[in-house]
Tab-separated table of C-alpha atoms in Angstrom:
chain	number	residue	atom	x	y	z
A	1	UNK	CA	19.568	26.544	-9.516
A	2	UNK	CA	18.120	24.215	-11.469
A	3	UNK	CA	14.037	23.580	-10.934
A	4	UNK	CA	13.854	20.453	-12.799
A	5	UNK	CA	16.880	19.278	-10.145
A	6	UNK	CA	14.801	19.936	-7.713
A	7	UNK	CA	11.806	18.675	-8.929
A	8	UNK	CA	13.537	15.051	-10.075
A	9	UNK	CA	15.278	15.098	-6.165
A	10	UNK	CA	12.123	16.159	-4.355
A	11	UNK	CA	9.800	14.020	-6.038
A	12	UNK	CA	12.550	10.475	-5.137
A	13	UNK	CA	12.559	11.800	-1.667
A	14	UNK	CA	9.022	11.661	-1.514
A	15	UNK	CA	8.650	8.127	-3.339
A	16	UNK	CA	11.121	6.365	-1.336
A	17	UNK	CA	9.345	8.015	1.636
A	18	UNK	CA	6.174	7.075	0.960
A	19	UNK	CA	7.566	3.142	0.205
A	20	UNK	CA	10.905	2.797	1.285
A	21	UNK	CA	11.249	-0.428	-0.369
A	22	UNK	CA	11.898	1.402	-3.853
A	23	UNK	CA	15.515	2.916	-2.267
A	24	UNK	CA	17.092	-0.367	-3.548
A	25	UNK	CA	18.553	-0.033	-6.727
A	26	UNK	CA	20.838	-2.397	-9.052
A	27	UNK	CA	23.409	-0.487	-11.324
A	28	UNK	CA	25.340	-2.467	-13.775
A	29	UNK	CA	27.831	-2.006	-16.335
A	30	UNK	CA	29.417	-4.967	-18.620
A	31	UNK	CA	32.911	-5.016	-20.606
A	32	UNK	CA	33.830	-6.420	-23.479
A	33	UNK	CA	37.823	-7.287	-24.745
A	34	UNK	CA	37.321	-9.172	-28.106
A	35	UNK	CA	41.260	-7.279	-30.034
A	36	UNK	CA	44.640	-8.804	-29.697
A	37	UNK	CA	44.967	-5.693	-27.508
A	38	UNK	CA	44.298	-3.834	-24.416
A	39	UNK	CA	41.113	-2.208	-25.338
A	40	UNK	CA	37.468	-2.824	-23.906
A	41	UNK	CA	34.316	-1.767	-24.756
A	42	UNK	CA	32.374	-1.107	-21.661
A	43	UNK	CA	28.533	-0.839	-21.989
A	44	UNK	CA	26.265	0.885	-19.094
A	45	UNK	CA	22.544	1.590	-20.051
A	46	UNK	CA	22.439	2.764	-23.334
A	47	UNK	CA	26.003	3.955	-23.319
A	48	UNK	CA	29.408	2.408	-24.268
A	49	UNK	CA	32.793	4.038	-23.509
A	50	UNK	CA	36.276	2.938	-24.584
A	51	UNK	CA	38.851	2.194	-21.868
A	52	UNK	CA	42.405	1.596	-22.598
A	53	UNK	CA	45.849	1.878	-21.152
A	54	UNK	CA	48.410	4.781	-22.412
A	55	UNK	CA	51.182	3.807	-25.254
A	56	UNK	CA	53.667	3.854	-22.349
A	57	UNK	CA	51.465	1.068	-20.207
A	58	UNK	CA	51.277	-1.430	-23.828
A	59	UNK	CA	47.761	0.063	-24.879
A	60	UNK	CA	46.692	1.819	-27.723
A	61	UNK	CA	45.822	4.921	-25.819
A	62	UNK	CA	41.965	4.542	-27.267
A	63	UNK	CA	40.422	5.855	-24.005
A	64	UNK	CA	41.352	6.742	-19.990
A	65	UNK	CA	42.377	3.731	-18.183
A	66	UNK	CA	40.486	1.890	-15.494
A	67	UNK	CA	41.974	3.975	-12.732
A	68	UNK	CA	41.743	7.371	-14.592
A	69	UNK	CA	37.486	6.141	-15.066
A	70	UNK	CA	37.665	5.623	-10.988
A	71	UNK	CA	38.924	8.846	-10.541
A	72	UNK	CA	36.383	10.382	-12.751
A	73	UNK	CA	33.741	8.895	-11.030
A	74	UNK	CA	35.102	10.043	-7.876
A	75	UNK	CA	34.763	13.292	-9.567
A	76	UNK	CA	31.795	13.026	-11.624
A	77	UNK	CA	29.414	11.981	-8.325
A	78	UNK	CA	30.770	15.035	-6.590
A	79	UNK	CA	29.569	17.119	-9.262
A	80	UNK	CA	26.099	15.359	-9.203
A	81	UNK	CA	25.645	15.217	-5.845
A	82	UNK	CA	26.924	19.288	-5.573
A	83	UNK	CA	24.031	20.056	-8.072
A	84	UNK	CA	21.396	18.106	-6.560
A	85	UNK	CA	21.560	19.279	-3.165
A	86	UNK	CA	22.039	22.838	-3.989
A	87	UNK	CA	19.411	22.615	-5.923
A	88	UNK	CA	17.027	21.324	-3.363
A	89	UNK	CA	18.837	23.920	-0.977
A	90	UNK	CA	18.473	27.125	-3.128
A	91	UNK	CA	21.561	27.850	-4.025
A	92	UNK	CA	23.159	29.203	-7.351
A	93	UNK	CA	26.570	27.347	-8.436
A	94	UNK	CA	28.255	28.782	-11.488
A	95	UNK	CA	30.583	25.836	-11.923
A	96	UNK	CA	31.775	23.183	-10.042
A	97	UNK	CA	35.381	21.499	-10.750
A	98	UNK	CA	36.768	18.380	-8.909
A	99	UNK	CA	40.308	17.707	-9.611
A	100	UNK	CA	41.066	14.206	-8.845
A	101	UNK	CA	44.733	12.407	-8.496
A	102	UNK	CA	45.307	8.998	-6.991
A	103	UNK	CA	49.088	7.490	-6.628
A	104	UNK	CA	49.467	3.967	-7.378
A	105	UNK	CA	52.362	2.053	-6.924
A	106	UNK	CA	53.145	-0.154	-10.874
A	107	UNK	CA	54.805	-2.645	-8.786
A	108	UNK	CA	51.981	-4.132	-7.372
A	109	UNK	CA	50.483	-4.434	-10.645
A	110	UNK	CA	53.148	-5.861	-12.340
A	111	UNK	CA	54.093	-8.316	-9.124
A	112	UNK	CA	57.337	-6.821	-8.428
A	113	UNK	CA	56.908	-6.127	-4.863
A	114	UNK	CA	54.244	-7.097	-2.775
A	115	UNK	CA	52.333	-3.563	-2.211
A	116	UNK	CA	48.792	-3.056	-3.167
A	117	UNK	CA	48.155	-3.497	-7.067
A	118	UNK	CA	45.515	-0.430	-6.582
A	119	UNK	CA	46.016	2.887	-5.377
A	120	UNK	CA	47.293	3.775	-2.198
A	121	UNK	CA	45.856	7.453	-1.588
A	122	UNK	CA	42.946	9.537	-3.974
A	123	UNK	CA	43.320	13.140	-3.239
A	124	UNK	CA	41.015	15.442	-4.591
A	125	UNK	CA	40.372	19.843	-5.018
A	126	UNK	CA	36.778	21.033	-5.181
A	127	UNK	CA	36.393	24.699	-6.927
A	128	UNK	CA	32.594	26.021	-6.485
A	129	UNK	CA	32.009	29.191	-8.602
A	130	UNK	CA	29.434	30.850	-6.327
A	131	UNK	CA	28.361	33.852	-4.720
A	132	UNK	CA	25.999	32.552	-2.440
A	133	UNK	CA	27.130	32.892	1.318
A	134	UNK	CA	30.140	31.358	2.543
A	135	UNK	CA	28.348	29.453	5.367
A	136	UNK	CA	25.665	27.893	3.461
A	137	UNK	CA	28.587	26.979	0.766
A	138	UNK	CA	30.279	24.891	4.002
A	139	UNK	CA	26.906	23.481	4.522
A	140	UNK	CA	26.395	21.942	0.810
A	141	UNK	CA	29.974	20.807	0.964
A	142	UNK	CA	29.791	18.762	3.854
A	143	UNK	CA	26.751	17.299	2.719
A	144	UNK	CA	28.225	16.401	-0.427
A	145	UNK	CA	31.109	14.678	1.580
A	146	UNK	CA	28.437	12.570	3.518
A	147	UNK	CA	26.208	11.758	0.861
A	148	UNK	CA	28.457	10.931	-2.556
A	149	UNK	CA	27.689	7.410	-2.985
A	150	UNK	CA	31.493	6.935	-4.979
A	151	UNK	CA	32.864	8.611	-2.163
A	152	UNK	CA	31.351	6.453	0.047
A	153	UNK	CA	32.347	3.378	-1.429
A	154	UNK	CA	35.947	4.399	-1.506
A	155	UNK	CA	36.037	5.391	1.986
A	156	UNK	CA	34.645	2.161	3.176
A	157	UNK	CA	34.710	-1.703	2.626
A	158	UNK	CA	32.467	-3.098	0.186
A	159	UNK	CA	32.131	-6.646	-0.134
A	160	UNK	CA	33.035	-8.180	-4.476
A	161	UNK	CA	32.251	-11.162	-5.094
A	162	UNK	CA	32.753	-12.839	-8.323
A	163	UNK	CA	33.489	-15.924	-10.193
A	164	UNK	CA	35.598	-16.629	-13.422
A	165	UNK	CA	33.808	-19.079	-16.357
A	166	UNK	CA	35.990	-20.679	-19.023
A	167	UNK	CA	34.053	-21.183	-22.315
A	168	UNK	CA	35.133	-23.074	-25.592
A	169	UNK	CA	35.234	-21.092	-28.680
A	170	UNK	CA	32.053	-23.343	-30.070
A	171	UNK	CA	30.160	-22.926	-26.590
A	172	UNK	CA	30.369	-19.261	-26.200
A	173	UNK	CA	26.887	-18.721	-26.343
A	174	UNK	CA	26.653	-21.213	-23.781
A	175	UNK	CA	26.921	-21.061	-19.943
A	176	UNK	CA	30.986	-21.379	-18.725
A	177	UNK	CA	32.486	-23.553	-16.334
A	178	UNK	CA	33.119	-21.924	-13.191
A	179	UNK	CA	36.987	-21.802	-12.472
A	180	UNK	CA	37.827	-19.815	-9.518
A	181	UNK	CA	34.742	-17.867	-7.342
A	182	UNK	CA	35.310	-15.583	-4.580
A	183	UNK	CA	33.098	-14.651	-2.176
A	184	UNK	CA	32.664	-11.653	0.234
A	185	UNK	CA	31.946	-11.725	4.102
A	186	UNK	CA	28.624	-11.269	3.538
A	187	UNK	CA	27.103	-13.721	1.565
A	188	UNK	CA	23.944	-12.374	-0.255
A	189	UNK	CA	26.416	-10.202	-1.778
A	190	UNK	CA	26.170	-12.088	-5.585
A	191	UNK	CA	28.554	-11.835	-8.405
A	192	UNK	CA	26.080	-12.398	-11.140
């Protein structure tokens, strides 16, 4: 169990207590596609990670593929969200392992039959390496379950919104005219 976890976890808890206001937060995350080639260069915070399609799917096989990064975040938040409760609970976890797999049907993608273009079931295993008592392992699970925010979002509608700008070559610096916007059902949902 990690204290400074716990400390980090606690101490939000009590700030978004205290002003509630503060439980709003904007992520955001930006990508880049500048090759004669399948590659982009996607930039969160400080960070920048290469996505790609396999050889087989016309890439260069220079990074995991959009879906394979879903799935990982799938992952990923479980293994966040594991740590930070059971730190806050008490309990000691050796290692935690989510193996992720999500089927997805090409022929959507490719418009060759009119079935979803994304997947069409995630399944996932959870292995905790712990001795702490079965019951209060059950416990942290199902909280995990409820609480992953990429679980969440998968499980649920979201509302996207977004909007597609053309730019010249000599305006690119410039603002884009706007050719096709879509907008969710609820409207102060903004792309930008």
């Amino acid at each position: 169990m990690s204290q400074a976890i716990k400390q980090s976890i606690e101490n939000l808890i009590t700030a978004i207590s205290s002003k509630p206001q503060m439980a709003t937060s904007v992520f955001r995350a930006s990508s880049y596609s500048e090759q004669d080639s399948l590659a982009v260069e996607s930039r969160m915070r400080g960070f920048t990670t290469a996505i790609d399609e396999p050889l087989e799917l016309g890439g260069t096989d220079s990074g995991p593929n959009p879906v394979e990064m879903l799935l990982a975040a799938l992952g990923g938040c479980q293994e966040i969200v594991y740590r930070a409760y059971a730190s806050v609970m008490g309990l000691r976890i050796e290692r935690i392992e989510v193996h992720a797999k999500g089927y997805l049907d090409l022929r959507g993608l490719l418009n060759l039959a009119e079935v979803p273009a994304g997947f069409s079931q995630i399944s996932f295993t959870t292995r905790i390496v712990s001795d702490e008592p079965e019951e209060k392992l059950r416990h942290l699970a199902e909280m995990v379950e409820r609480h992953c925010p990429v679980m969440d979002t998968l499980q649920r509608p979201v509302p996207v919104a977004g909007k597609v700008e053309v730019v010249t070559s000599e305006g690119a610096a410039g603002a884009g005219k706007v050719i096709l916007a879509s907008a969710p059902d609820n409207p102060s949902v903004s792309g930008d």
